[in-house]
Short mmCIF file of N, CA and C in Angstrom, two decimals:
data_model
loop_
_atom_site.label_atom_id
_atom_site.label_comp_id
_atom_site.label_asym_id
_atom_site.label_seq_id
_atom_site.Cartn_x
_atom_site.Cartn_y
_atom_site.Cartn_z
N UNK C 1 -90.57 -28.33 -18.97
CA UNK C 1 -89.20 -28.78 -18.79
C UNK C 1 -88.19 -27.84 -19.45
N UNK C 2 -88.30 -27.32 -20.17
CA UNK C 2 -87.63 -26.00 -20.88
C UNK C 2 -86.81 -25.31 -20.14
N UNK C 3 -87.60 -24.67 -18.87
CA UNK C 3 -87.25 -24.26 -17.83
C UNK C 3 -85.77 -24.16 -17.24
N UNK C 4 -86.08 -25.56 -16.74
CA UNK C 4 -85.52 -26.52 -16.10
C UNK C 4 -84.33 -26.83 -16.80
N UNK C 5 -84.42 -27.00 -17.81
CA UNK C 5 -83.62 -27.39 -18.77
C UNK C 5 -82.73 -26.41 -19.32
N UNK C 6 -82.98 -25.30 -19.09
CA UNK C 6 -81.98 -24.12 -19.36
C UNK C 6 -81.33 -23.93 -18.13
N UNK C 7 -82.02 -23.84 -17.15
CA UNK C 7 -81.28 -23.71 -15.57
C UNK C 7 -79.93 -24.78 -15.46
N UNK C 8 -80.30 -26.01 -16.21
CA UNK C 8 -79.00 -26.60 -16.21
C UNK C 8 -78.02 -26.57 -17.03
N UNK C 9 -77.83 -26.50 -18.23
CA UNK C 9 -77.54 -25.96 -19.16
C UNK C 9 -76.24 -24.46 -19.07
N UNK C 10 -76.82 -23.92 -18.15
CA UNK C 10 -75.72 -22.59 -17.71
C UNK C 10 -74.80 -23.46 -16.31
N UNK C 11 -75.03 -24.45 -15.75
CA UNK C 11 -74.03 -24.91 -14.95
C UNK C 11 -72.98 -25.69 -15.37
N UNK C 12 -71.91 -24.44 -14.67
CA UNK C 12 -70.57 -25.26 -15.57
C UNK C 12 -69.45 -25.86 -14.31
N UNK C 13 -69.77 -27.19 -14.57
CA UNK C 13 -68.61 -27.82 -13.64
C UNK C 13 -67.21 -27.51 -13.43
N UNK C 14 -66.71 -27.42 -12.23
CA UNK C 14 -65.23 -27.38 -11.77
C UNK C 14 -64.51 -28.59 -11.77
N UNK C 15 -63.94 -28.49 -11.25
CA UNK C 15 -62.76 -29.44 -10.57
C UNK C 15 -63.55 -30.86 -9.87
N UNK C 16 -63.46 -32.10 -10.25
CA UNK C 16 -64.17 -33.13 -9.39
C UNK C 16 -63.26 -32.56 -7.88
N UNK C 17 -63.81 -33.75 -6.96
CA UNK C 17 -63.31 -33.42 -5.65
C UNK C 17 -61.61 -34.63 -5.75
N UNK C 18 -61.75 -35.46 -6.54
CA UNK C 18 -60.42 -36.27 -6.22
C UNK C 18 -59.82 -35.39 -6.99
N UNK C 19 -59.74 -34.68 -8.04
CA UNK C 19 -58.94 -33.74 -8.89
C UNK C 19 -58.65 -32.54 -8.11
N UNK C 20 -59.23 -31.85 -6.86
CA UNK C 20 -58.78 -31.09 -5.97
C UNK C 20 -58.16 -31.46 -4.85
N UNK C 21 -57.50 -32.68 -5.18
CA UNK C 21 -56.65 -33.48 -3.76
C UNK C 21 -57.35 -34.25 -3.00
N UNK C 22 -59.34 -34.16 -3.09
CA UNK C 22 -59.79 -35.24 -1.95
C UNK C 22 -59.20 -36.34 -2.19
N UNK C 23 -58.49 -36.90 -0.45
CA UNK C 23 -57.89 -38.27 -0.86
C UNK C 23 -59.03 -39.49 -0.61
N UNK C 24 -60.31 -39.24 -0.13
CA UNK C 24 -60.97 -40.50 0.20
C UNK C 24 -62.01 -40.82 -1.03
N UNK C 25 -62.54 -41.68 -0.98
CA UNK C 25 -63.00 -42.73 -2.28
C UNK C 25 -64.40 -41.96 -2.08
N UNK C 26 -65.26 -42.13 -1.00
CA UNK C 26 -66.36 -41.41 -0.67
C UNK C 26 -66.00 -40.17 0.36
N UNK C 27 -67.76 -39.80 0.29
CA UNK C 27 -67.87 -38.13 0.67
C UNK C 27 -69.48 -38.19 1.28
N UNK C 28 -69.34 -37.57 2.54
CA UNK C 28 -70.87 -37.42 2.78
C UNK C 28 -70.87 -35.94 2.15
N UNK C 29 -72.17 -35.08 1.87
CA UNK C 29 -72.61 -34.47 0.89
C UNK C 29 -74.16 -33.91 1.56
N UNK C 30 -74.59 -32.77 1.92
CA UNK C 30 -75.82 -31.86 2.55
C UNK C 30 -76.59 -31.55 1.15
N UNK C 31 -77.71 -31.46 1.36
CA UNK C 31 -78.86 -31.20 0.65
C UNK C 31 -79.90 -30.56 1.54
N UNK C 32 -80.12 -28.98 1.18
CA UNK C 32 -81.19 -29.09 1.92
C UNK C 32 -82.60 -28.79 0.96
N UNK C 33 -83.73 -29.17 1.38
CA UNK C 33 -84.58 -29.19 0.47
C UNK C 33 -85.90 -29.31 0.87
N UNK C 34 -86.97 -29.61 0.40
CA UNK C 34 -88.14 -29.89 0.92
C UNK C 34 -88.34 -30.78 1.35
N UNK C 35 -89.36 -30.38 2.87
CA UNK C 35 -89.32 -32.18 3.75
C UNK C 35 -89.66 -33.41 3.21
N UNK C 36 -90.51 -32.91 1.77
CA UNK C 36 -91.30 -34.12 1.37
C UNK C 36 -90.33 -34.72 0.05
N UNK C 37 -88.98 -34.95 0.27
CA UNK C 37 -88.36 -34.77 -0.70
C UNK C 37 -87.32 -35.60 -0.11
N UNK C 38 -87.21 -36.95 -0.97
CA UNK C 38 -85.71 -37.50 0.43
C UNK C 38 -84.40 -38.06 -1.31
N UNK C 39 -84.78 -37.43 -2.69
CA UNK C 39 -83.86 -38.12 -2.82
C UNK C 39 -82.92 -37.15 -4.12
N UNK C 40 -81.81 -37.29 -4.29
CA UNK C 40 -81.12 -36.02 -4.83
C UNK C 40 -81.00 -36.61 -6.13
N UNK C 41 -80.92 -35.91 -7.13
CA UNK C 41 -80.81 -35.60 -8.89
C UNK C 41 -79.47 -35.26 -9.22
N UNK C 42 -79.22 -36.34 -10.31
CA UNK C 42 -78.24 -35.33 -11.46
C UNK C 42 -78.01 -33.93 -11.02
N UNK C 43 -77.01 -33.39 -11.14
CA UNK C 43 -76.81 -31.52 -10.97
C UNK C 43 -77.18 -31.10 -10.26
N UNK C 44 -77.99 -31.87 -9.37
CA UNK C 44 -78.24 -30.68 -7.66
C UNK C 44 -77.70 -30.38 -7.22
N UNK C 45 -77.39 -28.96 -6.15
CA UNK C 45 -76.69 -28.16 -5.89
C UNK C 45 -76.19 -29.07 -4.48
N UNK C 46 -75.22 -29.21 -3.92
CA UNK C 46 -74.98 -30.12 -2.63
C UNK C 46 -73.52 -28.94 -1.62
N UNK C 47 -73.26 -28.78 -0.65
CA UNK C 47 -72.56 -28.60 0.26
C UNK C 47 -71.42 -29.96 1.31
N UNK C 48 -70.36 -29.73 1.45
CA UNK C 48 -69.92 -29.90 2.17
C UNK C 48 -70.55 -29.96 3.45
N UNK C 49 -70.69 -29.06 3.85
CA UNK C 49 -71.00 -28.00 5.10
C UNK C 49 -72.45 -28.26 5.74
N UNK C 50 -72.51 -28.87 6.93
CA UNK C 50 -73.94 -29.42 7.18
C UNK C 50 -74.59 -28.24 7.90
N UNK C 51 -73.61 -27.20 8.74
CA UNK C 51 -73.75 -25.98 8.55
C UNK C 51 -74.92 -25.23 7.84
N UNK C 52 -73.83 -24.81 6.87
CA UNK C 52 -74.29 -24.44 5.74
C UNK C 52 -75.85 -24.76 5.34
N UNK C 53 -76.04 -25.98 5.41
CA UNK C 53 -77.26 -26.84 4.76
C UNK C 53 -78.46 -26.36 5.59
N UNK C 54 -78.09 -26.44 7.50
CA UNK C 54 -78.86 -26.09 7.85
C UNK C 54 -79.67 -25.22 8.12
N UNK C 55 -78.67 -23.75 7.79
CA UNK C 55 -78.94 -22.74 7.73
C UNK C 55 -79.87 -22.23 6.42
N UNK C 56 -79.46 -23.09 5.63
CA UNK C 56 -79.82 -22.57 4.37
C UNK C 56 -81.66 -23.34 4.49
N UNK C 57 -81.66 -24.84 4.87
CA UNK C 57 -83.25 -25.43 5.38
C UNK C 57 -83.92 -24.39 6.17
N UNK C 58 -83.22 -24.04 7.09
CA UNK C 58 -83.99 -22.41 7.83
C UNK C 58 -84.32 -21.21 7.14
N UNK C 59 -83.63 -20.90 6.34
CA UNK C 59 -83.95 -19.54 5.51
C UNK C 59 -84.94 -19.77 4.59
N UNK C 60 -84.91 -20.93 3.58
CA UNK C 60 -85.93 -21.57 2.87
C UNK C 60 -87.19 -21.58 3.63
N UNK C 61 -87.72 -22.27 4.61
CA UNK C 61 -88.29 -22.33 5.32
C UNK C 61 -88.99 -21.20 5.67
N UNK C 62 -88.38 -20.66 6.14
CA UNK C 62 -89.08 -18.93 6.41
C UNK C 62 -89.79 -18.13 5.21
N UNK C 63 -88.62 -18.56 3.79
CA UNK C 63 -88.88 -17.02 2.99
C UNK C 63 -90.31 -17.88 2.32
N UNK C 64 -90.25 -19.44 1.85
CA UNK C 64 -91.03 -19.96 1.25
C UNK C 64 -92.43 -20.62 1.76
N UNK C 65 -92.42 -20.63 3.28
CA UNK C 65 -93.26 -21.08 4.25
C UNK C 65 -93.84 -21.92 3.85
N UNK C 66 -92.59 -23.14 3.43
CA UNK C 66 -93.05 -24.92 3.50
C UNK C 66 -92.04 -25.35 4.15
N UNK C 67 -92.24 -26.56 4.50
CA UNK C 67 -91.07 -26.91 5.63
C UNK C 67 -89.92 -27.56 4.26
N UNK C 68 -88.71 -27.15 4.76
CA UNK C 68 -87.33 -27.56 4.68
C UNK C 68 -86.89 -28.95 5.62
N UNK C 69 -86.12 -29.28 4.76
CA UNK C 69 -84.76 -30.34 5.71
C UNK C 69 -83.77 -30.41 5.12
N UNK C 70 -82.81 -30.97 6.09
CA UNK C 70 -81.28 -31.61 5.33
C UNK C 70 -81.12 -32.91 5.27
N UNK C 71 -80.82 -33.21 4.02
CA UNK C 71 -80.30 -34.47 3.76
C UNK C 71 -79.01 -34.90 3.74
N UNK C 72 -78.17 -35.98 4.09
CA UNK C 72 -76.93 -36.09 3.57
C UNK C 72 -77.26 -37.66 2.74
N UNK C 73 -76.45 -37.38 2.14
CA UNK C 73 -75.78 -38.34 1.07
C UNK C 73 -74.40 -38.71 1.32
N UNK C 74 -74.19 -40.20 1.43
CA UNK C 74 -72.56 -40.85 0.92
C UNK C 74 -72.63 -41.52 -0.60
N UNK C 75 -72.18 -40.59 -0.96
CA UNK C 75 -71.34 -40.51 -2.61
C UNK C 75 -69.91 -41.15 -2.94
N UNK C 76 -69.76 -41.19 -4.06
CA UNK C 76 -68.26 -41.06 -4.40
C UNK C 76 -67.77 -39.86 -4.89
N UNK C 77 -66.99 -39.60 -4.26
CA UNK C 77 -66.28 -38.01 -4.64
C UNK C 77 -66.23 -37.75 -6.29
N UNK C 78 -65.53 -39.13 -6.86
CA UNK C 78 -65.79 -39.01 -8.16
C UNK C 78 -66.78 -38.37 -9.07
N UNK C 79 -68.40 -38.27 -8.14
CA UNK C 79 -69.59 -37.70 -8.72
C UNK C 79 -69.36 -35.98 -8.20
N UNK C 80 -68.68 -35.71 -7.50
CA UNK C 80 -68.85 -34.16 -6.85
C UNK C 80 -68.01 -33.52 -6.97
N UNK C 81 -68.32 -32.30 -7.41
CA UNK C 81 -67.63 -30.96 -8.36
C UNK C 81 -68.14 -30.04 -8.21
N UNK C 82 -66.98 -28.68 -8.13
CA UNK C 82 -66.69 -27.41 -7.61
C UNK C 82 -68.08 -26.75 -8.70
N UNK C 83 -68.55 -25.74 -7.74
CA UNK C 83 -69.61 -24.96 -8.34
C UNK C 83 -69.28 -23.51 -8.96
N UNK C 84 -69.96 -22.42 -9.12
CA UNK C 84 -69.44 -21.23 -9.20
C UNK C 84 -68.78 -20.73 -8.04
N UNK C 85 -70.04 -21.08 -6.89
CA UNK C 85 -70.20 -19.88 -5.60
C UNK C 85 -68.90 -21.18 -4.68
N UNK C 86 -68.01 -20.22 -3.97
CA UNK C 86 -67.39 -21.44 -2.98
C UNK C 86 -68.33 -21.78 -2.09
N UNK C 87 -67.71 -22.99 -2.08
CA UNK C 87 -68.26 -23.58 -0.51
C UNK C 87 -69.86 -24.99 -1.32
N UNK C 88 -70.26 -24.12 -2.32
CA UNK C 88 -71.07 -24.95 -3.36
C UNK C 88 -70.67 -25.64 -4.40
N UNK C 89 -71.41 -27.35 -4.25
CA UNK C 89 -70.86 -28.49 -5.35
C UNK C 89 -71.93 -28.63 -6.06
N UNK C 90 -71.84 -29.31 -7.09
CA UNK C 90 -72.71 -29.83 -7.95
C UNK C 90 -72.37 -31.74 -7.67
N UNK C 91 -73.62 -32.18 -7.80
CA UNK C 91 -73.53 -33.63 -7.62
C UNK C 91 -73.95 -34.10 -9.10
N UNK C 92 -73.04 -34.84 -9.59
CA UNK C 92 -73.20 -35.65 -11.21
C UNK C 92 -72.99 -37.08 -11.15
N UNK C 93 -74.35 -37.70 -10.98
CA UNK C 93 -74.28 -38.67 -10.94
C UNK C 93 -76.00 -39.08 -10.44
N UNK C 94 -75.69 -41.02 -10.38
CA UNK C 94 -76.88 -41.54 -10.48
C UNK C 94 -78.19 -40.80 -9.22
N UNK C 95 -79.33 -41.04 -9.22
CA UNK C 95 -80.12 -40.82 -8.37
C UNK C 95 -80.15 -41.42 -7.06
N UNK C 96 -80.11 -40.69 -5.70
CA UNK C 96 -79.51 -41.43 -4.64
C UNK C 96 -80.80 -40.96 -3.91
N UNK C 97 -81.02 -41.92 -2.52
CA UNK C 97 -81.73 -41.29 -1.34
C UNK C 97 -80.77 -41.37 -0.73
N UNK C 98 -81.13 -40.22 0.35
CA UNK C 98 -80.34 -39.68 1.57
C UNK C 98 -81.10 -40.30 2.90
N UNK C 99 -80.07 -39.60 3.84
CA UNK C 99 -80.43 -39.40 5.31
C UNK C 99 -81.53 -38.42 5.77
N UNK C 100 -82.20 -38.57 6.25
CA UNK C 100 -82.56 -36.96 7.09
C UNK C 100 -81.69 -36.99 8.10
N UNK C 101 -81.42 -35.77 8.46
CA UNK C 101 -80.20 -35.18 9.47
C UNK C 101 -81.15 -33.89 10.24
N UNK C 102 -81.53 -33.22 9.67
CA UNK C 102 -82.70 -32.03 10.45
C UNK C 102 -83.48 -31.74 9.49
N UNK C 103 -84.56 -31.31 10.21
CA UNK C 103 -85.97 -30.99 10.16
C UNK C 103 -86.19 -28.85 10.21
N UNK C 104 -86.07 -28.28 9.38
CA UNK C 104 -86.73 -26.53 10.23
C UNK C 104 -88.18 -27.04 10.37
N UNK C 105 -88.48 -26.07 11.97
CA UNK C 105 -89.58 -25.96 12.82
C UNK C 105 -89.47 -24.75 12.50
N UNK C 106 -90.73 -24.43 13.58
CA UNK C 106 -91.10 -22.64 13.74
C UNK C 106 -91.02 -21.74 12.83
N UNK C 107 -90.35 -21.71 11.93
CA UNK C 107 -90.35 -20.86 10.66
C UNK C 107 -91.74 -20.71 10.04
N UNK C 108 -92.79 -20.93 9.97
CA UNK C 108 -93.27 -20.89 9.17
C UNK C 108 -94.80 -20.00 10.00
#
């Protein structure tokens, strides 16, 4: 856990999303991650962008040759905050299951 525990440790939160003007109470929220995997953590890295998510389940997929998916999550914005990289949030808050939304095939 050490590890792990330093990896979080260097993440430094931004701006929540109602503190950057989101005006709605909730937020759906992309995860992409391993298929065998349906539910998101404290400080996981999350997207807007389902886009984004899916592309990123495809690239995973390929470089790591286990299957990927995307999850979404409805949150409260209150839990979701600006990351380093744009376009990337950090989710702070309780332990949630998601949706599946897609599956990567053929990659592997």
């Amino acid at each position: 856990m050490i590890k792990l525990k330093s990896l979080l440790e260097g993440r430094v939160l931004g701006k929540s999303l109602p503190q950057t003007g989101f005006p709605e109470k909730y937020v759906f929220i992309y995860r992409a991650m391993l298929a065998t995997e349906t539910k998101m953590y404290d400080n996981d890295y999350v997207t807007r962008s389902k886009q984004w998510a899916i592309e990123h389940s495809d690239h995973m997929t390929s470089v790591k040759g286990e299957l990927y998916h995307v999850m979404r999550f409805f949150v409260e914005a209150q839990h979701v905050f600006e990351a380093d990289n744009p376009g990337e949030l950090f989710y702070k808050g309780p332990d949630v299951r998601g949706k599946e939304i897609y599956a990567s095939k053929d990659f592997i």
